[in-house]
Amino acid sequence: MNRYHRRHLGRRPMLLPFAVPWASEAGAAGLSGAQAGTAMALVIAVAVVLMAGLALHREQRRREVVEEALAASKIQQQALIDTMVDAVIIIDDMGRIQNFNPAAEAMFGHAASKVIGQNIRLLMPEPHHSAHDGYLARHKETGVRCVLGRRSEVEALRRDGSRFPVELAVTAMKIHGRRLFSGLLRDITERRKVERLKDEFIATISHELRTPLTAIRGSLGLINGGVVGELPAQSAALIRLAHDNSERLLLLVDDLLDVERLGSGRMEFHFVSLALMPLIEEAIAKNAAVAEKHAVQCVIVRHLDGASVHGDPQRLLQVLGNLLSNACKFSPRDSTVEIDVMHREDRVRIDIRDYGPGIAEELRPRLFSRFAQGDTGNTRQSGGTGLGLCISKAIVERHGGEIGFVPGAEVGTTFYLELAALGSMPSPNAIDQGRKE
Amino acid sequence: MSSNELRRILFVEDEADIQAVAQVALEGVGGFTVKICSSGEEALQSAEAFAPQLILSDVMMPGMDGPTTLAALRRLPALADTPAIFMTAKVQPQEVEQLRTDGVIEVIAKPFDPMTLAQQIKDIWQRRHV
């Protein structure tokens, strides 16, 4: 039963109160019972036809309203697309251009009328020019996504043959069973220029700061190392102080550069599969001088042999080095910094535990922010830049990991680092060996 | 003393202060014989006569920079295969990567530690000649 019939039958009882008085009038005019019945049926039929007509009219009007709304929406959408600063290009599943907005015309130097119906390859330099049909076919068959659903930076090709960088976001949609792809493109030539200028500026600043630091640190290092003879005790102490501070200044230059690169997302990461324990051992070895200076021993209390992670070795060494040197700096002399490595579901966790004075309550919420250092004598004596933990957090987050700390019950702090474990888990007997180094 | 032992280093550096520090670090601490040149041009004039076993060069210098100097030195037959190390404050990863493609065996970051510089160079030399 269709909608029309439902509506018709549903309204039928409503006709009777109108039909009955007319039927009575017919009876009064001297019609026989059969004639009166026929007349009544006729009246009902006419009423039904009228009502059906009315319903049809209403349906038609409803459709018109919907169509008008659709048309208005389409106009609005087209106006939006036409006035967008970014280029919008819609293609079908064969790669044929369906929509090419004015921003795209301005960006590529092609008129929409000339490119609609043509293959999108037209706007791509090699190697994508030759490979794009293959991407579409592969996506159709296997669902493999190259650029779909994420932002990517690619090169595009103008009508005059020149190339330019664009930021591209592609969305897939299905209309009447047809698969379409809409691409939003932003010309990032200017952004790249600014990034290049910023890079050059940072490189210059880095170079300019490092050059005098090389001479200062070098001279002080040579005197400090006794190469040019013995100094009186007081002079030697002052030279040591100057040397230590030149080291600190160098760390600050490095850390500032790292913070800038992390902030702008331009720190390069080279991810590889990494064996975890050798990495931790390397970090401990590299931190030996700091440990020695503070008369602290770094001890691995639990190994996780065979564990591996996906990470950038240099950056992870930087994080581990930061946590280890912090732990040593804040440890009492002749104490131990414990490194505990364990599994936590599908992650590996490295705990670095010190027996120092702990982190002041007021510092805890902002410990991982820039220049988060306590104002107490204790923390100032540590000689850090106040950027290490902030950098470590950003690096760990780029690894999809987590960094944090747990204050000790009475003394000390445990900093932890969690990273996704890679591949097969180590056998249980490899865990909890608890051997000391 | 093996014939492979590193003795003679040609050091190209435009900063006089760094020259002074490096000279003590290489000659005083490391016991090397060092020929210091203040520019790429000077290096080109002195290189053949000095016959270095290793070229140690700064990267950013006025006139001829490190890579240009190295390329020019490489055109001298006697220095065509002389190993080279860049010592530079340009230490951003992409910069180091680029410098490696210029044909040096290692890139040492500035500021260098003058007490360990000589040993660092000896280690690099050793790795190359094992």
mmCIF file of N, CA and C in Angstrom, chain B residues 12 39-46 62-64 69:
data_model
loop_
_atom_site.group_PDB
_atom_site.id
_atom_site.type_symbol
_atom_site.label_atom_id
_atom_site.label_comp_id
_atom_site.label_asym_id
_atom_site.label_seq_id
_atom_site.Cartn_x
_atom_site.Cartn_y
_atom_site.Cartn_z
ATOM 1 N N VAL B 12 91.774 24.378 8.043
ATOM 2 C CA VAL B 12 91.277 25.592 7.383
ATOM 3 C C VAL B 12 90.186 26.211 8.259
ATOM 4 N N SER B 39 91.956 30.762 5.049
ATOM 5 C CA SER B 39 90.935 30.804 3.988
ATOM 6 C C SER B 39 91.139 29.648 3.024
ATOM 7 N N GLY B 40 90.138 29.435 2.188
ATOM 8 C CA GLY B 40 90.240 28.384 1.180
ATOM 9 C C GLY B 40 91.383 28.674 0.214
ATOM 10 N N GLU B 41 91.536 29.946 -0.139
ATOM 11 C CA GLU B 41 92.589 30.336 -1.080
ATOM 12 C C GLU B 41 93.964 29.999 -0.505
ATOM 13 N N GLU B 42 94.148 30.334 0.772
ATOM 14 C CA GLU B 42 95.430 30.055 1.425
ATOM 15 C C GLU B 42 95.687 28.549 1.469
ATOM 16 N N ALA B 43 94.624 27.785 1.712
ATOM 17 C CA ALA B 43 94.757 26.320 1.761
ATOM 18 C C ALA B 43 95.228 25.791 0.403
ATOM 19 N N LEU B 44 94.669 26.349 -0.653
ATOM 20 C CA LEU B 44 95.041 25.898 -2.006
ATOM 21 C C LEU B 44 96.518 26.178 -2.294
ATOM 22 N N GLN B 45 97.012 27.308 -1.762
ATOM 23 C CA GLN B 45 98.418 27.659 -1.995
ATOM 24 C C GLN B 45 99.368 26.769 -1.193
ATOM 25 N N SER B 46 98.931 26.406 0.024
ATOM 26 C CA SER B 46 99.861 25.699 0.923
ATOM 27 C C SER B 46 99.728 24.187 0.878
ATOM 28 N N PRO B 62 84.254 33.267 4.782
ATOM 29 C CA PRO B 62 84.076 34.256 3.716
ATOM 30 C C PRO B 62 84.859 33.832 2.473
ATOM 31 N N GLY B 63 84.400 34.230 1.313
ATOM 32 C CA GLY B 63 85.069 33.813 0.071
ATOM 33 C C GLY B 63 84.707 32.370 -0.223
ATOM 34 N N MET B 64 85.729 31.505 -0.237
ATOM 35 C CA MET B 64 85.459 30.076 -0.488
ATOM 36 C C MET B 64 84.990 29.417 0.805
ATOM 37 N N THR B 69 86.136 24.867 -0.938
ATOM 38 C CA THR B 69 87.569 24.669 -0.707
ATOM 39 C C THR B 69 87.939 23.204 -0.915
#
